[in-house]
PDB file of C-alpha atoms in Angstrom:
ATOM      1  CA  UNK A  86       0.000   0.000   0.000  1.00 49.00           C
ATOM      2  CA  UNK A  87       2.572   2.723   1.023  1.00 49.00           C
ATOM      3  CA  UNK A  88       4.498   1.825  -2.756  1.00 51.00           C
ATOM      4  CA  UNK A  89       0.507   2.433  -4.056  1.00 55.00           C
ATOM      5  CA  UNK A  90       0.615   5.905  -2.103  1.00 53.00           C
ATOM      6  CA  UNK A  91       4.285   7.320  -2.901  1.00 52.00           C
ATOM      7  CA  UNK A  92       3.799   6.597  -6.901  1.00 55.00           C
ATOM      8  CA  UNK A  93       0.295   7.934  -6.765  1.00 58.00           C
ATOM      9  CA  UNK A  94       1.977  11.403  -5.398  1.00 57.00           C
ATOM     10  CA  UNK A  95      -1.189  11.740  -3.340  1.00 59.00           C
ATOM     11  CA  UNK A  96      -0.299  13.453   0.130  1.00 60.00           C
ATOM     12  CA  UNK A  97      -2.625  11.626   2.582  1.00 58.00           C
ATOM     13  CA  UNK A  98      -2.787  13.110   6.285  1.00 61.00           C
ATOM     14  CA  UNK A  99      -0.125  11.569   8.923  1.00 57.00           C
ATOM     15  CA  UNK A 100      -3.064   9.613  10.837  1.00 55.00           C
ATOM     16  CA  UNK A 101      -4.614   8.010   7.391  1.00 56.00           C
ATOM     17  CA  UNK A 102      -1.258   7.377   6.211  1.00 56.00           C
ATOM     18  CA  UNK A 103      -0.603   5.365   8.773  1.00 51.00           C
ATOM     19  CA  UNK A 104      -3.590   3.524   9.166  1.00 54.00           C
ATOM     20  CA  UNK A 105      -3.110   2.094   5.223  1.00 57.00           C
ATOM     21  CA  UNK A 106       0.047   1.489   6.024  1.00 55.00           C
ATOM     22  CA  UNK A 107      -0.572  -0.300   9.209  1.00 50.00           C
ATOM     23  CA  UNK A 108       1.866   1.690  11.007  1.00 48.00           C
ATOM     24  CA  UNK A 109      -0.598   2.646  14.066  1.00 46.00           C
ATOM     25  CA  UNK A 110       1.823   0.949  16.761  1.00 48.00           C
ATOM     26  CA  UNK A 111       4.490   3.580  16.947  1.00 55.00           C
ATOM     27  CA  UNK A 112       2.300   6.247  16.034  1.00 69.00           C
ATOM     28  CA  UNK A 113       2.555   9.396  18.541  1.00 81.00           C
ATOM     29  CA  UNK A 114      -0.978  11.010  19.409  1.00 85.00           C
ATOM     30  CA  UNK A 115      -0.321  14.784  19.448  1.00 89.00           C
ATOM     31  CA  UNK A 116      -2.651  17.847  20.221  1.00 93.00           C
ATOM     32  CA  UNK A 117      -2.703  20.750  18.200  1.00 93.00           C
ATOM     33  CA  UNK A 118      -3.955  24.010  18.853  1.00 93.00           C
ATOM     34  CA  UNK A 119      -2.657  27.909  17.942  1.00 92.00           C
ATOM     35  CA  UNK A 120      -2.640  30.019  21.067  1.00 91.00           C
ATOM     36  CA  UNK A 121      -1.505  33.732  20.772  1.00 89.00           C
ATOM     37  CA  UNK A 122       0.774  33.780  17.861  1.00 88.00           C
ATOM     38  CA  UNK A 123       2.244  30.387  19.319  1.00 92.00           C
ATOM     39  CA  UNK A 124       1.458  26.586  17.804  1.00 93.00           C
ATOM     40  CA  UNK A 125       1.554  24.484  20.499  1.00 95.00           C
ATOM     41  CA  UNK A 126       2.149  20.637  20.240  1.00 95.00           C
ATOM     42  CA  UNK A 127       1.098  18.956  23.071  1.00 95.00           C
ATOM     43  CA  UNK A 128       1.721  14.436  23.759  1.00 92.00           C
ATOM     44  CA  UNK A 129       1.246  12.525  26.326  1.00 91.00           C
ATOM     45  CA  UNK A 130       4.201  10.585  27.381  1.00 89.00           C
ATOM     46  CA  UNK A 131       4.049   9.395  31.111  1.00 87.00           C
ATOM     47  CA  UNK A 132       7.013   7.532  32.302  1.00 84.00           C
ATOM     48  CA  UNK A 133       9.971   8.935  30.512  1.00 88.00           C
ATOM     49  CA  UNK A 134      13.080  10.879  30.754  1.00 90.00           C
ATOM     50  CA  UNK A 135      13.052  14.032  28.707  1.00 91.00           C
ATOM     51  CA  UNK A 136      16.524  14.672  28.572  1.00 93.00           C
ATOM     52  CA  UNK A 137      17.591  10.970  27.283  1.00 92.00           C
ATOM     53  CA  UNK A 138      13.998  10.077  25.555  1.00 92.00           C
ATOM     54  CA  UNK A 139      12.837  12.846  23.573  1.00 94.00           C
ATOM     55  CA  UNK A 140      14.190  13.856  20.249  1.00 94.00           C
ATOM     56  CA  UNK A 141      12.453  16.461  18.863  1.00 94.00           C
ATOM     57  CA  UNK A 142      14.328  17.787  15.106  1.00 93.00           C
ATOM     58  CA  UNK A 143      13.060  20.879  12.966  1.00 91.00           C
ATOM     59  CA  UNK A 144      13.534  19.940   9.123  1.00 89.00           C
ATOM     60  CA  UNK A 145      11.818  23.148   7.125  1.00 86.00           C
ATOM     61  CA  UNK A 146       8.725  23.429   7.889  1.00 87.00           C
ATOM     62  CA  UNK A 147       8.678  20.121   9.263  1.00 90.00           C
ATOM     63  CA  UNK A 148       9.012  19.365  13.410  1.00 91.00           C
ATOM     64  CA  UNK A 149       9.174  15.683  14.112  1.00 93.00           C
ATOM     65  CA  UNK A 150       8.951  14.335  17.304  1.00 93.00           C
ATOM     66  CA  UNK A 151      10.409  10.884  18.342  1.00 92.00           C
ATOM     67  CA  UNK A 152       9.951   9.419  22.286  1.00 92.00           C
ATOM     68  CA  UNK A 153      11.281   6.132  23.455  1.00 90.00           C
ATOM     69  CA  UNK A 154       9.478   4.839  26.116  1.00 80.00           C
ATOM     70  CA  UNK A 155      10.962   1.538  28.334  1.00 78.00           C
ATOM     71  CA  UNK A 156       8.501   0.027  31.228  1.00 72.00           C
ATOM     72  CA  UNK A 157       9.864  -2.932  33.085  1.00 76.00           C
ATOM     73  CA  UNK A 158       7.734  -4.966  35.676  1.00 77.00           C
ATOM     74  CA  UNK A 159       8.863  -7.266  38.414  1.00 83.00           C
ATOM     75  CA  UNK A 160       7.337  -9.824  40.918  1.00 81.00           C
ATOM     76  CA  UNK A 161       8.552 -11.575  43.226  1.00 84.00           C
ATOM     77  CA  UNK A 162       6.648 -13.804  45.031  1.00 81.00           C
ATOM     78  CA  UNK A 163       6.635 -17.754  46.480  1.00 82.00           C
ATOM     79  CA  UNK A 164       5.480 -19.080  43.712  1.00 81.00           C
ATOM     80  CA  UNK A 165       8.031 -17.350  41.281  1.00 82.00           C
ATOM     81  CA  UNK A 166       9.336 -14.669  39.742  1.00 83.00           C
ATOM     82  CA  UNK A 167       8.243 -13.153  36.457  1.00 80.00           C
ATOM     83  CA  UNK A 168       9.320  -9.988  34.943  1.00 80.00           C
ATOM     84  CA  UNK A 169       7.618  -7.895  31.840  1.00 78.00           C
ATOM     85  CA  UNK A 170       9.109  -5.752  29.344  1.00 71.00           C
ATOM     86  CA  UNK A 171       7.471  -2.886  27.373  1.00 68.00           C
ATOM     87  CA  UNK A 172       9.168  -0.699  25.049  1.00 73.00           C
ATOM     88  CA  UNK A 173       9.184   0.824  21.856  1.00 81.00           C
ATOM     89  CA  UNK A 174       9.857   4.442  19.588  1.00 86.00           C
ATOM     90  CA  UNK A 175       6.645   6.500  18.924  1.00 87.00           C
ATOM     91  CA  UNK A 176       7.094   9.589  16.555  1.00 89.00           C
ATOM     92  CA  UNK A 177       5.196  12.140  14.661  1.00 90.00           C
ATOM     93  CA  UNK A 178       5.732  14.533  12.246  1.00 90.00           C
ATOM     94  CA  UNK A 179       3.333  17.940  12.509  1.00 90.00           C
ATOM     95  CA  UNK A 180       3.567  20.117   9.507  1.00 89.00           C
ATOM     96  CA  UNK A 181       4.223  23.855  10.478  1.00 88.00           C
ATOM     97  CA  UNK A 182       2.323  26.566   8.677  1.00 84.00           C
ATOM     98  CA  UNK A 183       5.281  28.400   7.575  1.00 82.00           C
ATOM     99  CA  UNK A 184       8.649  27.751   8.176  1.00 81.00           C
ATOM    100  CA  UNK A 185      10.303  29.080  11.415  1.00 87.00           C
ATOM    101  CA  UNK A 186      13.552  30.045  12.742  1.00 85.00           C
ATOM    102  CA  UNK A 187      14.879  26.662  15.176  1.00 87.00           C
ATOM    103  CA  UNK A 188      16.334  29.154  17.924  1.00 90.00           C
ATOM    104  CA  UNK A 189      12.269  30.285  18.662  1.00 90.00           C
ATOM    105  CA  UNK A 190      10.841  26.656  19.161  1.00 93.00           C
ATOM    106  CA  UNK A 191      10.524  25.707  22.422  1.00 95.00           C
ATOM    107  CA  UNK A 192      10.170  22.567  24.509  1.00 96.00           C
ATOM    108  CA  UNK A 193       8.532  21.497  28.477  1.00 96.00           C
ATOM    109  CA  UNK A 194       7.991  18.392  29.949  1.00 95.00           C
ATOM    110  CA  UNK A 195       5.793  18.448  33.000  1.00 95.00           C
ATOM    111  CA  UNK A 196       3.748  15.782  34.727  1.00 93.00           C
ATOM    112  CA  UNK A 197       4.228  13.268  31.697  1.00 91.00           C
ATOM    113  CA  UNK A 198       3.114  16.072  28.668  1.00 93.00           C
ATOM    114  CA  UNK A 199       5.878  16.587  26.444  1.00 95.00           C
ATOM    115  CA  UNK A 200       4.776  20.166  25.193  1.00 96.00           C
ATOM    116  CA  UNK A 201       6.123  22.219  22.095  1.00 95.00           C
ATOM    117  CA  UNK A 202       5.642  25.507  21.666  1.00 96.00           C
ATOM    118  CA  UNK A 203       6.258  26.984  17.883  1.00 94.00           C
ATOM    119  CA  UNK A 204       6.099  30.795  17.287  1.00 92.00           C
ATOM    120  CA  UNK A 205       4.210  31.144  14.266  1.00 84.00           C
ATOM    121  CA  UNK A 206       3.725  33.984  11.848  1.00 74.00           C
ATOM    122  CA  UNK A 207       0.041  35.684  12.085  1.00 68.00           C
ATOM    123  CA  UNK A 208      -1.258  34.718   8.696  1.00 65.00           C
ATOM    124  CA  UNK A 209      -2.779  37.838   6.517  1.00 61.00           C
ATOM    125  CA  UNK A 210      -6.218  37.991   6.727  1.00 62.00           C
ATOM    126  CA  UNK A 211      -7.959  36.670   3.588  1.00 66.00           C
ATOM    127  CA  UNK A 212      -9.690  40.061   2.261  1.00 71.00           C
ATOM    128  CA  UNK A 213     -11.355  40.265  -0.976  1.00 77.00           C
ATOM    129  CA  UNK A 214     -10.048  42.002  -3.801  1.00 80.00           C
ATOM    130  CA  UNK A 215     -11.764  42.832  -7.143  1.00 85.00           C
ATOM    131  CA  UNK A 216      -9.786  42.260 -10.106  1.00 84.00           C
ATOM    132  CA  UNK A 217     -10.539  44.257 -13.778  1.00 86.00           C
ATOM    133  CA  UNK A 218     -11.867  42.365 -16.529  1.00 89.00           C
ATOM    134  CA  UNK A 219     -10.141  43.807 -19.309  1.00 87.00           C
ATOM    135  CA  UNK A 220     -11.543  43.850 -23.051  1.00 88.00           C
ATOM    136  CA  UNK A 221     -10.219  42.762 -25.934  1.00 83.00           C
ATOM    137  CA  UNK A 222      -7.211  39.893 -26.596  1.00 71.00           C
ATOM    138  CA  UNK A 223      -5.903  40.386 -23.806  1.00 56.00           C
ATOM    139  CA  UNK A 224      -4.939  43.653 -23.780  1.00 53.00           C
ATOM    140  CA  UNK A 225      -4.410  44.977 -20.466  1.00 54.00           C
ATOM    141  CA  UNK A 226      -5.837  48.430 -19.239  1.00 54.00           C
ATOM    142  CA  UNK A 227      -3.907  51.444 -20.991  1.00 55.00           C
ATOM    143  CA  UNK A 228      -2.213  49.947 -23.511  1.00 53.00           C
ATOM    144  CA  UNK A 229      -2.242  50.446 -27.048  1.00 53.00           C
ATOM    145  CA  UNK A 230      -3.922  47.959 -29.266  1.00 47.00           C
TER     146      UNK A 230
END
């Protein structure tokens, strides 16, 4: 399926990408929302170590973030001892509106939310503007025919 997509040159969104794909496993759930002049990219992560766990890159207009999370389990008890193991990389890639300068992107990790915070330009506002028809071949206004 993901040969299908890439020769089709169709550009599905991250999350349906991933679901033909079949890639839902290491997929990182992210919120998005804009909040004065500021994107801000918000996962939950419980359980990790920011500073060894957390890569977080800025290609163009491109931020991808990657978390690996490791849980291990123990008991001990008269009957035995068993031990689990649960661990794996989840990543994401959020496309930025515009692109921004790296130095201005900024990154918190507080009571298992890994939050990003992207300074965004204010987009114009969308105002209508009337263009002239002109007549003719194609002439434009003024000139001589």
């Amino acid at each position: 399926m993901a040969n299908i997509l890439r020769r089709a040159g169709v550009d599905f969104p991250e999350p349906f990408r991933r679901f033909l794909e079949g890639d839902l496993d290491s997929w990182l759930r992210v919120e998005e929302f804009r909040e004065a002049g500021t994107l801000v990219v918000k996962a939950e992560v419980p359980g990790i170590d920011p500073d060894n766990d957390v890569d977080i890159t800025l290609v163009g207009n491109q931020l991808q973030i990657s978390v690996r999370h490791e849980e291990k389990s123990e008991h001990r008890g008269k009957e035995g001892y068993r031990t689990e193991f649960r661990y794996g990389t989840f990543a994401r890639t959020v496309t930025l509106p515009a692109p921004v300068n790296q130095e201005d992107v900024r990154a918190s990790y507080t009571d298992g939310i890994l939050e990003v915070r992207i300074p965004v330009p204010e987009e114009p506002a969308a105002g209508a503007r009337k263009i002239p028809v002109s007549r003719g071949s194609g002439a434009t206004p003024g000139s001589a025919v």
